[in-house]
PDB file of C-alpha atoms in Angstrom:
ATOM      1  CA  UNK T   1    -103.069-187.326-146.221  1.00  0.00           C
ATOM      2  CA  UNK T   2    -105.101-186.493-143.207  1.00  0.00           C
ATOM      3  CA  UNK T   3    -103.917-184.182-140.246  1.00  0.00           C
ATOM      4  CA  UNK T   4    -105.956-184.464-137.047  1.00  0.00           C
ATOM      5  CA  UNK T   5    -106.626-180.950-135.560  1.00  0.00           C
ATOM      6  CA  UNK T   6    -107.528-181.975-131.878  1.00  0.00           C
ATOM      7  CA  UNK T   7    -108.874-178.528-131.217  1.00  0.00           C
ATOM      8  CA  UNK T   8    -111.194-178.772-134.101  1.00  0.00           C
ATOM      9  CA  UNK T   9    -112.206-181.025-137.096  1.00  0.00           C
ATOM     10  CA  UNK T  10    -109.607-182.908-139.171  1.00  0.00           C
ATOM     11  CA  UNK T  11    -108.282-180.672-142.022  1.00  0.00           C
ATOM     12  CA  UNK T  12    -106.347-181.744-145.231  1.00  0.00           C
ATOM     13  CA  UNK T  13    -102.562-181.251-145.308  1.00  0.00           C
ATOM     14  CA  UNK T  14    -101.421-178.946-147.651  1.00  0.00           C
ATOM     15  CA  UNK T  15     -98.475-180.409-149.702  1.00  0.00           C
ATOM     16  CA  UNK T  16     -96.500-177.975-151.903  1.00  0.00           C
ATOM     17  CA  UNK T  17     -96.716-177.537-155.562  1.00  0.00           C
ATOM     18  CA  UNK T  18     -94.202-179.567-157.246  1.00  0.00           C
ATOM     19  CA  UNK T  19     -93.975-176.149-159.681  1.00  0.00           C
ATOM     20  CA  UNK T  20     -93.537-173.834-156.462  1.00  0.00           C
ATOM     21  CA  UNK T  21     -90.109-172.208-156.304  1.00  0.00           C
ATOM     22  CA  UNK T  22     -87.929-173.307-153.160  1.00  0.00           C
ATOM     23  CA  UNK T  23     -85.773-170.684-151.492  1.00  0.00           C
ATOM     24  CA  UNK T  24     -82.517-171.683-150.024  1.00  0.00           C
ATOM     25  CA  UNK T  25     -79.974-169.578-147.849  1.00  0.00           C
ATOM     26  CA  UNK T  26     -76.478-168.504-149.931  1.00  0.00           C
ATOM     27  CA  UNK T  27     -73.717-169.879-147.972  1.00  0.00           C
ATOM     28  CA  UNK T  28     -71.821-167.346-146.294  1.00  0.00           C
ATOM     29  CA  UNK T  29     -68.609-169.417-147.671  1.00  0.00           C
ATOM     30  CA  UNK T  30     -69.460-167.812-151.279  1.00  0.00           C
ATOM     31  CA  UNK T  31     -70.055-164.008-150.013  1.00  0.00           C
ATOM     32  CA  UNK T  32     -67.157-161.518-149.586  1.00  0.00           C
ATOM     33  CA  UNK T  33     -68.117-158.132-148.322  1.00  0.00           C
ATOM     34  CA  UNK T  34     -66.504-154.804-148.377  1.00  0.00           C
ATOM     35  CA  UNK T  35     -67.371-151.140-147.471  1.00  0.00           C
ATOM     36  CA  UNK T  36     -66.361-147.708-148.290  1.00  0.00           C
ATOM     37  CA  UNK T  37     -66.411-146.998-144.711  1.00  0.00           C
ATOM     38  CA  UNK T  38     -65.382-148.557-141.615  1.00  0.00           C
ATOM     39  CA  UNK T  39     -64.825-148.024-137.874  1.00  0.00           C
ATOM     40  CA  UNK T  40     -61.223-147.624-137.328  1.00  0.00           C
ATOM     41  CA  UNK T  41     -61.598-150.848-134.694  1.00  0.00           C
ATOM     42  CA  UNK T  42     -62.371-153.102-137.791  1.00  0.00           C
ATOM     43  CA  UNK T  43     -61.724-156.330-135.741  1.00  0.00           C
ATOM     44  CA  UNK T  44     -64.742-155.258-133.599  1.00  0.00           C
ATOM     45  CA  UNK T  45     -67.231-153.448-135.663  1.00  0.00           C
ATOM     46  CA  UNK T  46     -65.518-154.442-139.207  1.00  0.00           C
ATOM     47  CA  UNK T  47     -67.652-155.153-142.341  1.00  0.00           C
ATOM     48  CA  UNK T  48     -67.242-158.640-142.089  1.00  0.00           C
ATOM     49  CA  UNK T  49     -69.440-158.469-138.737  1.00  0.00           C
ATOM     50  CA  UNK T  50     -72.762-158.048-141.205  1.00  0.00           C
ATOM     51  CA  UNK T  51     -72.298-162.264-142.364  1.00  0.00           C
ATOM     52  CA  UNK T  52     -71.079-163.408-138.779  1.00  0.00           C
ATOM     53  CA  UNK T  53     -74.356-164.701-138.187  1.00  0.00           C
ATOM     54  CA  UNK T  54     -74.367-163.010-134.954  1.00  0.00           C
ATOM     55  CA  UNK T  55     -76.858-160.240-134.043  1.00  0.00           C
ATOM     56  CA  UNK T  56     -74.508-158.850-131.138  1.00  0.00           C
ATOM     57  CA  UNK T  57     -72.130-157.561-133.517  1.00  0.00           C
ATOM     58  CA  UNK T  58     -72.249-154.856-136.104  1.00  0.00           C
ATOM     59  CA  UNK T  59     -70.652-153.280-139.108  1.00  0.00           C
ATOM     60  CA  UNK T  60     -70.096-149.488-138.086  1.00  0.00           C
ATOM     61  CA  UNK T  61     -69.267-146.880-140.881  1.00  0.00           C
ATOM     62  CA  UNK T  62     -67.249-144.947-138.350  1.00  0.00           C
ATOM     63  CA  UNK T  63     -69.083-141.948-138.785  1.00  0.00           C
ATOM     64  CA  UNK T  64     -66.492-138.958-138.207  1.00  0.00           C
ATOM     65  CA  UNK T  65     -63.723-141.198-138.416  1.00  0.00           C
ATOM     66  CA  UNK T  66     -64.351-142.657-142.279  1.00  0.00           C
ATOM     67  CA  UNK T  67     -62.116-141.455-144.955  1.00  0.00           C
ATOM     68  CA  UNK T  68     -61.157-139.374-146.936  1.00  0.00           C
ATOM     69  CA  UNK T  69     -63.308-136.859-145.253  1.00  0.00           C
ATOM     70  CA  UNK T  70     -65.667-136.766-141.717  1.00  0.00           C
ATOM     71  CA  UNK T  71     -69.242-138.114-142.737  1.00  0.00           C
ATOM     72  CA  UNK T  72     -71.857-137.374-140.364  1.00  0.00           C
ATOM     73  CA  UNK T  73     -74.942-137.980-142.425  1.00  0.00           C
ATOM     74  CA  UNK T  74     -73.517-141.389-144.058  1.00  0.00           C
ATOM     75  CA  UNK T  75     -75.083-140.667-147.431  1.00  0.00           C
ATOM     76  CA  UNK T  76     -73.016-142.404-149.928  1.00  0.00           C
ATOM     77  CA  UNK T  77     -71.386-144.830-148.092  1.00  0.00           C
ATOM     78  CA  UNK T  78     -71.471-148.176-149.948  1.00  0.00           C
ATOM     79  CA  UNK T  79     -71.527-151.903-148.880  1.00  0.00           C
ATOM     80  CA  UNK T  80     -70.666-154.579-151.350  1.00  0.00           C
ATOM     81  CA  UNK T  81     -71.609-157.985-150.970  1.00  0.00           C
ATOM     82  CA  UNK T  82     -70.115-160.713-153.548  1.00  0.00           C
ATOM     83  CA  UNK T  83     -70.759-163.813-154.563  1.00  0.00           C
ATOM     84  CA  UNK T  84     -68.028-166.449-156.054  1.00  0.00           C
ATOM     85  CA  UNK T  85     -70.718-167.739-158.067  1.00  0.00           C
ATOM     86  CA  UNK T  86     -73.823-166.237-159.626  1.00  0.00           C
ATOM     87  CA  UNK T  87     -77.086-166.679-157.308  1.00  0.00           C
ATOM     88  CA  UNK T  88     -80.514-166.574-158.704  1.00  0.00           C
ATOM     89  CA  UNK T  89     -81.310-163.709-155.865  1.00  0.00           C
ATOM     90  CA  UNK T  90     -84.934-164.241-154.305  1.00  0.00           C
ATOM     91  CA  UNK T  91     -84.554-162.581-150.809  1.00  0.00           C
ATOM     92  CA  UNK T  92     -82.069-159.813-149.120  1.00  0.00           C
ATOM     93  CA  UNK T  93     -82.624-159.958-145.397  1.00  0.00           C
ATOM     94  CA  UNK T  94     -81.505-157.278-143.172  1.00  0.00           C
ATOM     95  CA  UNK T  95     -80.931-156.881-139.465  1.00  0.00           C
ATOM     96  CA  UNK T  96     -80.856-152.900-139.415  1.00  0.00           C
ATOM     97  CA  UNK T  97     -78.692-151.080-136.950  1.00  0.00           C
ATOM     98  CA  UNK T  98     -76.525-152.441-133.876  1.00  0.00           C
ATOM     99  CA  UNK T  99     -79.598-154.787-132.742  1.00  0.00           C
ATOM    100  CA  UNK T 100     -77.225-156.179-129.328  1.00  0.00           C
ATOM    101  CA  UNK T 101     -79.378-154.040-127.205  1.00  0.00           C
ATOM    102  CA  UNK T 102     -82.346-151.047-127.659  1.00  0.00           C
ATOM    103  CA  UNK T 103     -79.500-148.600-126.261  1.00  0.00           C
ATOM    104  CA  UNK T 104     -77.132-149.567-128.958  1.00  0.00           C
ATOM    105  CA  UNK T 105     -79.863-149.623-131.428  1.00  0.00           C
ATOM    106  CA  UNK T 106     -80.444-145.862-130.574  1.00  0.00           C
ATOM    107  CA  UNK T 107     -77.010-144.639-130.237  1.00  0.00           C
ATOM    108  CA  UNK T 108     -76.204-145.494-133.746  1.00  0.00           C
ATOM    109  CA  UNK T 109     -77.657-144.532-137.204  1.00  0.00           C
ATOM    110  CA  UNK T 110     -79.648-146.926-138.860  1.00  0.00           C
ATOM    111  CA  UNK T 111     -80.438-147.083-142.476  1.00  0.00           C
ATOM    112  CA  UNK T 112     -83.653-145.270-143.252  1.00  0.00           C
ATOM    113  CA  UNK T 113     -83.299-145.354-147.031  1.00  0.00           C
ATOM    114  CA  UNK T 114     -80.650-147.145-149.742  1.00  0.00           C
ATOM    115  CA  UNK T 115     -80.663-148.311-153.107  1.00  0.00           C
ATOM    116  CA  UNK T 116     -79.902-151.930-153.496  1.00  0.00           C
ATOM    117  CA  UNK T 117     -78.004-152.553-156.743  1.00  0.00           C
ATOM    118  CA  UNK T 118     -77.637-155.983-158.255  1.00  0.00           C
ATOM    119  CA  UNK T 119     -76.366-157.173-162.017  1.00  0.00           C
ATOM    120  CA  UNK T 120     -80.088-156.647-163.138  1.00  0.00           C
ATOM    121  CA  UNK T 121     -80.791-153.406-161.736  1.00  0.00           C
ATOM    122  CA  UNK T 122     -81.485-151.226-158.579  1.00  0.00           C
ATOM    123  CA  UNK T 123     -84.188-150.431-156.266  1.00  0.00           C
ATOM    124  CA  UNK T 124     -84.869-148.350-153.537  1.00  0.00           C
ATOM    125  CA  UNK T 125     -85.503-149.538-149.936  1.00  0.00           C
ATOM    126  CA  UNK T 126     -87.086-147.688-147.253  1.00  0.00           C
ATOM    127  CA  UNK T 127     -86.521-149.432-144.086  1.00  0.00           C
ATOM    128  CA  UNK T 128     -88.545-149.074-140.846  1.00  0.00           C
ATOM    129  CA  UNK T 129     -86.780-147.996-137.980  1.00  0.00           C
ATOM    130  CA  UNK T 130     -86.794-151.383-136.044  1.00  0.00           C
ATOM    131  CA  UNK T 131     -84.141-154.196-135.016  1.00  0.00           C
ATOM    132  CA  UNK T 132     -86.428-156.506-136.453  1.00  0.00           C
ATOM    133  CA  UNK T 133     -85.357-158.543-139.475  1.00  0.00           C
ATOM    134  CA  UNK T 134     -86.476-157.045-142.541  1.00  0.00           C
ATOM    135  CA  UNK T 135     -86.553-158.451-146.402  1.00  0.00           C
ATOM    136  CA  UNK T 136     -86.565-157.270-149.562  1.00  0.00           C
ATOM    137  CA  UNK T 137     -87.313-159.666-152.754  1.00  0.00           C
ATOM    138  CA  UNK T 138     -86.068-159.985-155.864  1.00  0.00           C
ATOM    139  CA  UNK T 139     -87.387-161.978-159.206  1.00  0.00           C
ATOM    140  CA  UNK T 140     -84.578-164.580-159.246  1.00  0.00           C
ATOM    141  CA  UNK T 141     -82.681-162.972-161.888  1.00  0.00           C
ATOM    142  CA  UNK T 142     -78.819-163.827-161.807  1.00  0.00           C
ATOM    143  CA  UNK T 143     -76.480-161.634-159.903  1.00  0.00           C
ATOM    144  CA  UNK T 144     -72.732-161.773-158.920  1.00  0.00           C
ATOM    145  CA  UNK T 145     -73.262-158.990-156.489  1.00  0.00           C
ATOM    146  CA  UNK T 146     -75.328-156.931-153.834  1.00  0.00           C
ATOM    147  CA  UNK T 147     -74.559-153.284-153.192  1.00  0.00           C
ATOM    148  CA  UNK T 148     -76.226-151.058-150.523  1.00  0.00           C
ATOM    149  CA  UNK T 149     -75.622-147.202-151.196  1.00  0.00           C
ATOM    150  CA  UNK T 150     -77.095-145.365-148.083  1.00  0.00           C
ATOM    151  CA  UNK T 151     -79.463-142.857-149.014  1.00  0.00           C
ATOM    152  CA  UNK T 152     -80.680-141.307-145.551  1.00  0.00           C
ATOM    153  CA  UNK T 153     -80.234-142.585-142.221  1.00  0.00           C
ATOM    154  CA  UNK T 154     -82.113-142.280-138.853  1.00  0.00           C
ATOM    155  CA  UNK T 155     -79.634-140.293-136.397  1.00  0.00           C
ATOM    156  CA  UNK T 156     -78.252-141.968-133.510  1.00  0.00           C
ATOM    157  CA  UNK T 157     -78.524-140.381-130.068  1.00  0.00           C
ATOM    158  CA  UNK T 158     -74.589-140.723-129.358  1.00  0.00           C
ATOM    159  CA  UNK T 159     -72.261-141.871-132.529  1.00  0.00           C
ATOM    160  CA  UNK T 160     -72.693-140.647-136.078  1.00  0.00           C
ATOM    161  CA  UNK T 161     -71.952-143.874-137.503  1.00  0.00           C
ATOM    162  CA  UNK T 162     -74.531-146.140-139.727  1.00  0.00           C
ATOM    163  CA  UNK T 163     -74.850-149.791-138.267  1.00  0.00           C
ATOM    164  CA  UNK T 164     -75.999-152.657-140.039  1.00  0.00           C
ATOM    165  CA  UNK T 165     -76.081-156.264-137.253  1.00  0.00           C
ATOM    166  CA  UNK T 166     -76.532-158.887-140.140  1.00  0.00           C
ATOM    167  CA  UNK T 167     -77.533-159.701-143.968  1.00  0.00           C
ATOM    168  CA  UNK T 168     -78.254-162.749-145.213  1.00  0.00           C
ATOM    169  CA  UNK T 169     -79.311-163.813-148.783  1.00  0.00           C
ATOM    170  CA  UNK T 170     -81.723-166.635-150.102  1.00  0.00           C
ATOM    171  CA  UNK T 171     -81.693-167.773-153.486  1.00  0.00           C
ATOM    172  CA  UNK T 172     -84.187-170.026-155.546  1.00  0.00           C
ATOM    173  CA  UNK T 173     -83.101-173.982-155.817  1.00  0.00           C
ATOM    174  CA  UNK T 174     -82.043-174.594-159.229  1.00  0.00           C
TER     175      UNK T 174
END
């Protein structure tokens, strides 16, 4: 196949290799999510906000309101995503913090470092302090769950809860 580039010479179009793995999104319908800490206003800031497909919503850990005791660092807070069927995990995508606006982003804690656990093991993820999407890649080992364990957060200027706006998963197509 030829492709004509009007700004330069003709170039060959690249066809994907038949052996190249194909990534597909894991549908949110097969994902459930829980957390060890949530804001008291669950409908507004509950953990389900991490998989609602909206960047103007976010999960808030609750900071001082977290039980059984107040937590101001958010270290040890866990977020667990469970799949209704094993997935060949290829990538986890995260929009860190409360990405609705720059002010909301800096007002709240953001994940700086977390442990990511799957059925295949665990890895450390150090995240830059940005609301841009970030991704961690995996080798496709089947898993039924992904757990985030907060190890360190960037401090917020106003609130003490850690926030995550969105999480999506991709798997290798069978």
